[in-house]
């Protein structure tokens, strides 16, 4: 089964000084599910890790991507779907909206995140999102 992964959780895992670092690492260690991101989220993650931790931290993200720690998905209508969601929920921003679109595409409600903004969104079928690890 797949879980959509948000940068807030992944950034906390990479940053040993982050308030949520231990929770992020513990959850990532326990899960055996496929973690899926959009290319927008990968770009956001890579830049944030580089800006916060330098070239060595950036290289760790690149390594994790190369070895398949995360799967990246994008599809023909991804941008249009992401923009539709972003317009309906401007506080999310386009990157997070792309993750909601991805969740809908994967037919899951589960997003690994520490970002409470995802609580304002429901799927097109009206289901609330399950935010992991909080809702586990």
mmCIF file of C-alpha atoms in Angstrom:
data_model
loop_
_atom_site.group_PDB
_atom_site.id
_atom_site.type_symbol
_atom_site.label_atom_id
_atom_site.label_comp_id
_atom_site.label_asym_id
_atom_site.label_seq_id
_atom_site.Cartn_x
_atom_site.Cartn_y
_atom_site.Cartn_z
ATOM 1 C CA UNK A 1 0.000 0.000 0.000
ATOM 2 C CA UNK A 2 1.168 3.550 -0.674
ATOM 3 C CA UNK A 3 1.397 6.585 1.567
ATOM 4 C CA UNK A 4 1.807 10.062 0.116
ATOM 5 C CA UNK A 5 4.771 11.745 1.822
ATOM 6 C CA UNK A 6 4.866 15.459 2.593
ATOM 7 C CA UNK A 7 8.062 17.440 2.993
ATOM 8 C CA UNK A 8 7.282 18.434 6.592
ATOM 9 C CA UNK A 9 7.733 14.866 7.801
ATOM 10 C CA UNK A 10 10.708 14.115 5.559
ATOM 11 C CA UNK A 11 12.470 17.368 6.460
ATOM 12 C CA UNK A 12 12.063 16.556 10.145
ATOM 13 C CA UNK A 13 13.662 13.174 9.510
ATOM 14 C CA UNK A 14 16.685 14.724 7.781
ATOM 15 C CA UNK A 15 17.128 17.509 10.366
ATOM 16 C CA UNK A 16 18.420 16.125 13.674
ATOM 17 C CA UNK A 17 17.637 19.457 15.325
ATOM 18 C CA UNK A 18 13.995 19.496 14.270
ATOM 19 C CA UNK A 19 11.367 19.335 17.003
ATOM 20 C CA UNK A 20 9.661 16.399 15.295
ATOM 21 C CA UNK A 21 12.892 14.590 14.288
ATOM 22 C CA UNK A 22 12.484 11.586 16.591
ATOM 23 C CA UNK A 23 8.807 11.113 15.689
ATOM 24 C CA UNK A 24 9.577 11.310 11.983
ATOM 25 C CA UNK A 25 12.447 8.833 12.178
ATOM 26 C CA UNK A 26 10.440 6.453 14.379
ATOM 27 C CA UNK A 27 7.484 6.464 11.982
ATOM 28 C CA UNK A 28 9.666 6.074 8.892
ATOM 29 C CA UNK A 29 11.521 3.204 10.555
ATOM 30 C CA UNK A 30 8.262 1.407 11.384
ATOM 31 C CA UNK A 31 6.525 1.799 8.044
ATOM 32 C CA UNK A 32 7.091 -0.700 5.294
ATOM 33 C CA UNK A 33 4.798 1.057 2.864
ATOM 34 C CA UNK A 34 5.760 2.744 -0.372
ATOM 35 C CA UNK A 35 6.334 6.478 0.179
ATOM 36 C CA UNK A 36 5.202 8.443 -2.858
ATOM 37 C CA UNK A 37 5.872 12.088 -3.731
ATOM 38 C CA UNK A 38 5.283 14.349 -6.697
ATOM 39 C CA UNK A 39 8.220 15.960 -8.510
ATOM 40 C CA UNK A 40 7.137 19.271 -6.972
ATOM 41 C CA UNK A 41 7.556 17.802 -3.491
ATOM 42 C CA UNK A 42 10.913 16.250 -4.399
ATOM 43 C CA UNK A 43 12.174 19.644 -5.572
ATOM 44 C CA UNK A 44 10.900 21.353 -2.413
ATOM 45 C CA UNK A 45 12.504 18.694 -0.216
ATOM 46 C CA UNK A 46 15.857 18.831 -1.986
ATOM 47 C CA UNK A 47 16.122 22.629 -1.830
ATOM 48 C CA UNK A 48 15.002 22.837 1.810
ATOM 49 C CA UNK A 49 17.452 20.131 2.889
ATOM 50 C CA UNK A 50 20.289 21.786 0.957
ATOM 51 C CA UNK A 51 19.478 25.226 2.372
ATOM 52 C CA UNK A 52 19.267 23.876 5.910
ATOM 53 C CA UNK A 53 22.034 21.307 5.888
ATOM 54 C CA UNK A 54 24.354 22.046 2.999
ATOM 55 C CA UNK A 55 25.801 19.876 0.264
ATOM 56 C CA UNK A 56 26.277 16.801 2.453
ATOM 57 C CA UNK A 57 22.592 16.773 3.448
ATOM 58 C CA UNK A 58 21.585 17.360 -0.163
ATOM 59 C CA UNK A 59 23.705 14.370 -1.212
ATOM 60 C CA UNK A 60 21.834 12.224 1.341
ATOM 61 C CA UNK A 61 18.501 13.155 -0.273
ATOM 62 C CA UNK A 62 19.904 12.373 -3.717
ATOM 63 C CA UNK A 63 21.146 9.006 -2.449
ATOM 64 C CA UNK A 64 17.765 8.182 -0.918
ATOM 65 C CA UNK A 65 16.069 9.026 -4.215
ATOM 66 C CA UNK A 66 18.540 6.890 -6.163
ATOM 67 C CA UNK A 67 18.062 3.823 -3.960
ATOM 68 C CA UNK A 68 14.272 4.056 -4.083
ATOM 69 C CA UNK A 69 13.471 5.292 -0.590
ATOM 70 C CA UNK A 70 10.733 7.339 -2.252
ATOM 71 C CA UNK A 71 8.743 6.833 -5.419
ATOM 72 C CA UNK A 72 7.882 9.807 -7.594
ATOM 73 C CA UNK A 73 4.650 9.932 -9.582
ATOM 74 C CA UNK A 74 3.365 12.449 -12.115
ATOM 75 C CA UNK A 75 0.716 12.053 -14.786
ATOM 76 C CA UNK A 76 -0.638 13.973 -17.762
ATOM 77 C CA UNK A 77 -3.285 15.952 -15.839
ATOM 78 C CA UNK A 78 -1.301 16.332 -12.611
ATOM 79 C CA UNK A 79 -0.690 20.051 -12.936
ATOM 80 C CA UNK A 80 -4.317 20.820 -13.822
ATOM 81 C CA UNK A 81 -5.562 18.715 -10.891
ATOM 82 C CA UNK A 82 -3.040 20.324 -8.529
ATOM 83 C CA UNK A 83 -4.036 23.821 -9.612
ATOM 84 C CA UNK A 84 -7.731 22.995 -9.099
ATOM 85 C CA UNK A 85 -7.015 21.875 -5.536
ATOM 86 C CA UNK A 86 -4.679 24.817 -4.845
ATOM 87 C CA UNK A 87 -7.339 27.276 -6.007
ATOM 88 C CA UNK A 88 -9.914 25.651 -3.728
ATOM 89 C CA UNK A 89 -7.451 25.616 -0.799
ATOM 90 C CA UNK A 90 -4.993 28.511 -1.306
ATOM 91 C CA UNK A 91 -3.325 28.009 2.086
ATOM 92 C CA UNK A 92 -2.040 24.621 0.889
ATOM 93 C CA UNK A 93 0.055 25.998 -1.941
ATOM 94 C CA UNK A 94 0.740 24.190 -5.184
ATOM 95 C CA UNK A 95 3.203 21.604 -3.874
ATOM 96 C CA UNK A 96 0.890 20.385 -1.118
ATOM 97 C CA UNK A 97 -2.050 20.514 -3.514
ATOM 98 C CA UNK A 98 -0.078 18.207 -5.807
ATOM 99 C CA UNK A 99 0.198 15.736 -2.922
ATOM 100 C CA UNK A 100 -3.578 15.813 -2.404
ATOM 101 C CA UNK A 101 -4.025 15.228 -6.142
ATOM 102 C CA UNK A 102 -1.578 12.331 -5.896
ATOM 103 C CA UNK A 103 -3.488 10.843 -2.973
ATOM 104 C CA UNK A 104 -6.672 10.976 -5.029
ATOM 105 C CA UNK A 105 -4.852 9.407 -7.960
ATOM 106 C CA UNK A 106 -3.588 6.575 -5.744
ATOM 107 C CA UNK A 107 -7.036 6.217 -4.135
ATOM 108 C CA UNK A 108 -5.656 6.740 -0.658
ATOM 109 C CA UNK A 109 -6.500 9.181 2.099
ATOM 110 C CA UNK A 110 -3.187 8.664 3.893
ATOM 111 C CA UNK A 111 -0.582 11.423 3.900
ATOM 112 C CA UNK A 112 2.566 11.332 6.042
ATOM 113 C CA UNK A 113 2.846 14.902 7.297
ATOM 114 C CA UNK A 114 3.175 17.199 10.279
ATOM 115 C CA UNK A 115 1.391 19.989 8.380
ATOM 116 C CA UNK A 116 -2.078 20.659 9.857
ATOM 117 C CA UNK A 117 -3.163 22.489 6.677
ATOM 118 C CA UNK A 118 -4.005 19.091 5.191
ATOM 119 C CA UNK A 119 -6.864 18.841 7.729
ATOM 120 C CA UNK A 120 -8.744 21.511 5.762
ATOM 121 C CA UNK A 121 -9.013 19.275 2.693
ATOM 122 C CA UNK A 122 -11.342 16.415 1.851
ATOM 123 C CA UNK A 123 -11.111 14.058 -1.070
ATOM 124 C CA UNK A 124 -13.437 14.472 -4.020
ATOM 125 C CA UNK A 125 -15.578 11.727 -2.469
ATOM 126 C CA UNK A 126 -15.825 13.732 0.779
ATOM 127 C CA UNK A 127 -13.433 11.671 2.904
ATOM 128 C CA UNK A 128 -11.116 13.368 5.379
ATOM 129 C CA UNK A 129 -7.413 12.804 4.950
ATOM 130 C CA UNK A 130 -5.636 10.525 7.412
ATOM 131 C CA UNK A 131 -2.506 12.322 8.590
ATOM 132 C CA UNK A 132 0.278 10.023 9.673
ATOM 133 C CA UNK A 133 1.737 9.512 12.169
ATOM 134 C CA UNK A 134 -0.849 11.541 14.161
ATOM 135 C CA UNK A 135 -3.906 9.568 13.029
ATOM 136 C CA UNK A 136 -2.254 6.140 13.171
#
